[in-house]
Each structure stands twice: as C-alpha cells, then as structure tokens.
Tab-separated table of C-alpha atoms in Angstrom:
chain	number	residue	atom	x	y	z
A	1	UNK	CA	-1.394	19.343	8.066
A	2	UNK	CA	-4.166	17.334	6.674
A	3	UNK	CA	-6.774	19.977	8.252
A	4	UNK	CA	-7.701	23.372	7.753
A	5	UNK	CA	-9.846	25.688	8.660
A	6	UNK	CA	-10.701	23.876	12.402
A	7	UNK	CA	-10.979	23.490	16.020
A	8	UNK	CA	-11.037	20.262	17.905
A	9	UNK	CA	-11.298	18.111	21.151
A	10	UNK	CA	-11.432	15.015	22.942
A	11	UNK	CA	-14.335	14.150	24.627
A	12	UNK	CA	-15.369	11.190	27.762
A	13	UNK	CA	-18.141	13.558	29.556
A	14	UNK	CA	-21.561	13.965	28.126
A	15	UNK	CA	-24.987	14.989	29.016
A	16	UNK	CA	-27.347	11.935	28.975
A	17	UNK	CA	-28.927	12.405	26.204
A	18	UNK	CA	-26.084	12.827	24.307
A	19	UNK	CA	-24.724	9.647	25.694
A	20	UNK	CA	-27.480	7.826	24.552
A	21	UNK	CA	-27.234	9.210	20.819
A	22	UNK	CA	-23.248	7.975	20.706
A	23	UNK	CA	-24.356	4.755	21.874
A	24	UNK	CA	-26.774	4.434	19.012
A	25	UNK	CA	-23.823	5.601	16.330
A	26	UNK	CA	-21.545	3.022	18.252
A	27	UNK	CA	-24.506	0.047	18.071
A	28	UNK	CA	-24.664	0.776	14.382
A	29	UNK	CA	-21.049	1.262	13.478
A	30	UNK	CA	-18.597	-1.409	15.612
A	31	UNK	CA	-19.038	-5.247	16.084
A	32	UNK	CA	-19.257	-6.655	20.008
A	33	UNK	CA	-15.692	-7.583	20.128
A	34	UNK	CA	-14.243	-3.869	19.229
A	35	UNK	CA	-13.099	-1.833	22.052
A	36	UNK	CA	-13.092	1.830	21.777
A	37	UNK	CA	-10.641	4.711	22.082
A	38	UNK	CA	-12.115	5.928	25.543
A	39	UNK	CA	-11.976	9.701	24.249
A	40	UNK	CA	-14.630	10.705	21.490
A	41	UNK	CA	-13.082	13.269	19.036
A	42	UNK	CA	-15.439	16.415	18.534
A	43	UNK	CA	-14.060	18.436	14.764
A	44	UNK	CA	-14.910	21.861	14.457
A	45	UNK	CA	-14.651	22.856	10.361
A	46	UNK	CA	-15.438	26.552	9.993
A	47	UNK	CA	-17.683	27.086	6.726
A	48	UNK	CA	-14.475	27.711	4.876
A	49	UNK	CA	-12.410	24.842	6.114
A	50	UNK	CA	-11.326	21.595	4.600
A	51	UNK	CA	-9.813	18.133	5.287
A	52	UNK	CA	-7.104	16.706	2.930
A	53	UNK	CA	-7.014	13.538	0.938
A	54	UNK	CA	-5.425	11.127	3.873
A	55	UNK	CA	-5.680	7.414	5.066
A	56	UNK	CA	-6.138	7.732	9.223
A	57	UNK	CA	-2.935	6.220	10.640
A	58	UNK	CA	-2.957	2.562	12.060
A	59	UNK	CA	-1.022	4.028	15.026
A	60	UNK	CA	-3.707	5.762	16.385
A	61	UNK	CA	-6.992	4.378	14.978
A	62	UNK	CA	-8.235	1.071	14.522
A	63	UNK	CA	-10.294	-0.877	12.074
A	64	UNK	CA	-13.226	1.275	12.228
A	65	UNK	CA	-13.904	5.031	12.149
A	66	UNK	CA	-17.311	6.040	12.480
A	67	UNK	CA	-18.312	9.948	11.812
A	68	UNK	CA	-21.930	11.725	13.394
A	69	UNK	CA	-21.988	14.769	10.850
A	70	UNK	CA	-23.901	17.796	11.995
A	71	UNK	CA	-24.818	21.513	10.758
A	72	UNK	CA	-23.824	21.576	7.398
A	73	UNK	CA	-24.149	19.269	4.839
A	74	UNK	CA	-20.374	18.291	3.314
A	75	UNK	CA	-19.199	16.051	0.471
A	76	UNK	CA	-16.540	13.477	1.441
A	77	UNK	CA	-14.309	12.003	-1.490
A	78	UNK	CA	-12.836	8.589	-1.372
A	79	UNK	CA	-10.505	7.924	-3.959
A	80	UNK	CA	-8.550	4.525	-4.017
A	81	UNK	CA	-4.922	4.653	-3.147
A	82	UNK	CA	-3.747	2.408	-5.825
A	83	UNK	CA	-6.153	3.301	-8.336
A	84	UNK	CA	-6.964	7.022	-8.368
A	85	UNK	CA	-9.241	6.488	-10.569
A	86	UNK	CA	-11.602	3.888	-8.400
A	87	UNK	CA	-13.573	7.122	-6.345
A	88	UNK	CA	-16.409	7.852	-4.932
A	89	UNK	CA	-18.215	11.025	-3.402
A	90	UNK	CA	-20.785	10.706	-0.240
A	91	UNK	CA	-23.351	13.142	0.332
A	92	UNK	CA	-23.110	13.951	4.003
A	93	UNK	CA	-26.261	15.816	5.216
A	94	UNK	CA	-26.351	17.120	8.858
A	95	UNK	CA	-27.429	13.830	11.140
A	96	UNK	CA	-25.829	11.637	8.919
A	97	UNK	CA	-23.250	8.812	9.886
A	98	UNK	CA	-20.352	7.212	7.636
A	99	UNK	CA	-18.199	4.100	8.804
A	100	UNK	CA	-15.113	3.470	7.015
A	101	UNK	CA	-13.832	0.305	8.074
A	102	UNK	CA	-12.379	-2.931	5.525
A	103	UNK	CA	-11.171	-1.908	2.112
A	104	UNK	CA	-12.952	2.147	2.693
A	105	UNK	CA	-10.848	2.241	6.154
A	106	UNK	CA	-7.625	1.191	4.467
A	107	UNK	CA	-7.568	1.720	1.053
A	108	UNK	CA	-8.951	4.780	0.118
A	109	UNK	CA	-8.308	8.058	1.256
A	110	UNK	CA	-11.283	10.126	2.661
A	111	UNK	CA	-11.202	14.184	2.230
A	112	UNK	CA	-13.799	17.141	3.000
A	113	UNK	CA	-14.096	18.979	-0.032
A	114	UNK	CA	-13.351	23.269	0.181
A	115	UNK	CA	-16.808	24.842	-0.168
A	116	UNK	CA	-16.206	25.984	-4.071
A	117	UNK	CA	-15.708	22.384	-4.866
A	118	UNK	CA	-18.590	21.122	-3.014
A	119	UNK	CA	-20.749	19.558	-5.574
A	120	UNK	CA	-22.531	15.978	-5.172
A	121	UNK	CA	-22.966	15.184	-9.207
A	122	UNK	CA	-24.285	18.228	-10.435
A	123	UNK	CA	-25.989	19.660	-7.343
A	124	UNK	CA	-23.743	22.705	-5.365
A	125	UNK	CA	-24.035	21.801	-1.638
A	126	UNK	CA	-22.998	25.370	0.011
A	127	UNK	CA	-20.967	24.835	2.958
A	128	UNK	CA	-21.559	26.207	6.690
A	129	UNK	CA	-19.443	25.193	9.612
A	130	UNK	CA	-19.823	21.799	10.169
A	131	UNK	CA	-18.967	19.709	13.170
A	132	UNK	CA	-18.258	15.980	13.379
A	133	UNK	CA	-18.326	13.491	16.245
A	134	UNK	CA	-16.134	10.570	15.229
A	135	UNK	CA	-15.632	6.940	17.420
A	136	UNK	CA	-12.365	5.227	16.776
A	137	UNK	CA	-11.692	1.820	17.486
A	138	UNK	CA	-8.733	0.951	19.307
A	139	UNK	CA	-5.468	0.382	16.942
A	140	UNK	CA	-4.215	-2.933	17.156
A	141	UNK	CA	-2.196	-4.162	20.006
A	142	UNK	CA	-3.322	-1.219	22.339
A	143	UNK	CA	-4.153	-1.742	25.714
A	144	UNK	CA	-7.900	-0.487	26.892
A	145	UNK	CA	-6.251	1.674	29.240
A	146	UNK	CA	-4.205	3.507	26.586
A	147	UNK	CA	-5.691	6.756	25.358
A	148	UNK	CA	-3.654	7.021	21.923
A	149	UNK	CA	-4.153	10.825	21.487
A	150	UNK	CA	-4.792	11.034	17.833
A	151	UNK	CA	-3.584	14.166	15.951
A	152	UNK	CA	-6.552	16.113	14.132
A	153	UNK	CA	-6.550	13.653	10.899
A	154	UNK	CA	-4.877	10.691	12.088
C-alpha cells in the first residue's frame, strides 16, 4: 500500500461554492479537449500519515493529475524513475495546487514525506492532517461514462 496514515472518498456532489473553486483548479490544470474522471477524489492524511514514492497507474488516471492541498502544509518529492538522482522537492502550503502531467506525470514518482522528514531545504515544515482534492483526467481509451474507481494512490 502506497498510503498510510488516511481516509478517502469519491466525490460528484458539492455545495456551490465549492463547485465553483474545482472549476477554477480544473480551468488552470487540464486543456479543453481533456475529459474528466466524473468522481473527484477527496485524501484524508492524518498529521502522521504518508504517501509512498509511486507513479499513478495509466489504468486508472490519465495524462493529468491535478492536487488542491489544504490544512497543512506538506513536502512532495519527485524523484526521476530512471535517474534517482534527477529530484526535486515542492513546498505545498495549504491552498496550493500541483499538476503533474508530461515528463512529472510519467516519469517521476511523487511521495508525501512522514512528518520527521518534512524539511523544504533547510526549513522543518511540521505536519498536521492534511487533506487533498485531486482531478484526474480520464486514462486513455475510457469511455466518459466509465467511472474507473481508482485505488487510494493509483
């Protein structure tokens, strides 16, 4: 299990204003001709949870994943597949949204780092729960209608 620590959902209901704040993320994060998993995935990290080094599986997502954080400010690690030592660390503060999609998307792995490693450069960035809304595109050669139930880290 790529996931510790966690709860999680899928989500197609939300109040308006929420609605309107997903449609911004999706605006910003996938191109007019992407279609969307219909079903929003809500991850719920508890303060001492983490997420494992993993590339999201091509069965279930497609060619962009785009992540709302909020609460707590994490660190994700990318670290290239082929060359481990091609990495990179993002400071994710609470409001913030990443979008892995090309060469990020595919060939790195992303990862939540445990609260005692969560440093960005020197700085310690303590670790509270932290939730995540995160749009998938739809993997390739699935229908619109298909809902493609994604396990926690696909």
């Amino acid at each position: 299990m790529a996931i510790h620590g966690f709860r999680e959902t899928e989500k197609s209901r939300w109040s308006e204003a929420s609605r309107a704040i997903l449609q911004r993320v999706q605006a910003a994060a996938f191109g007019p001709g992407q279609t969307l998993l219909s079903s929003v995935h809500v991850l719920d990290l508890e303060a001492r949870g983490y997420i494992k080094p993993h590339v999201d599986s091509i069965k279930f997502c497609g060619a962009t994943i785009a992540g709302l954080s909020l609460l707590s400010p994490s660190v994700m690690r990318l670290v290239h597949t082929q060359e481990p030592g091609e990495w990179l660390e993002l400071l994710l503060e609470p409001g913030s949204l990443y979008i892995l999609r090309g060469s990020a998307r595919y060939d790195f792995s992303h990862e939540i780092l445990r609260d005692e490693e969560s440093f960005f450069g020197e700085r310690r960035i303590p670790r509270g729960r932290r939730i995540s809304v995160i749009c998938r595109s739809l993997p390739e050669g699935m229908g619109p209608g298909e809902s493609g139930q994604p396990p926690a880290a696909c």
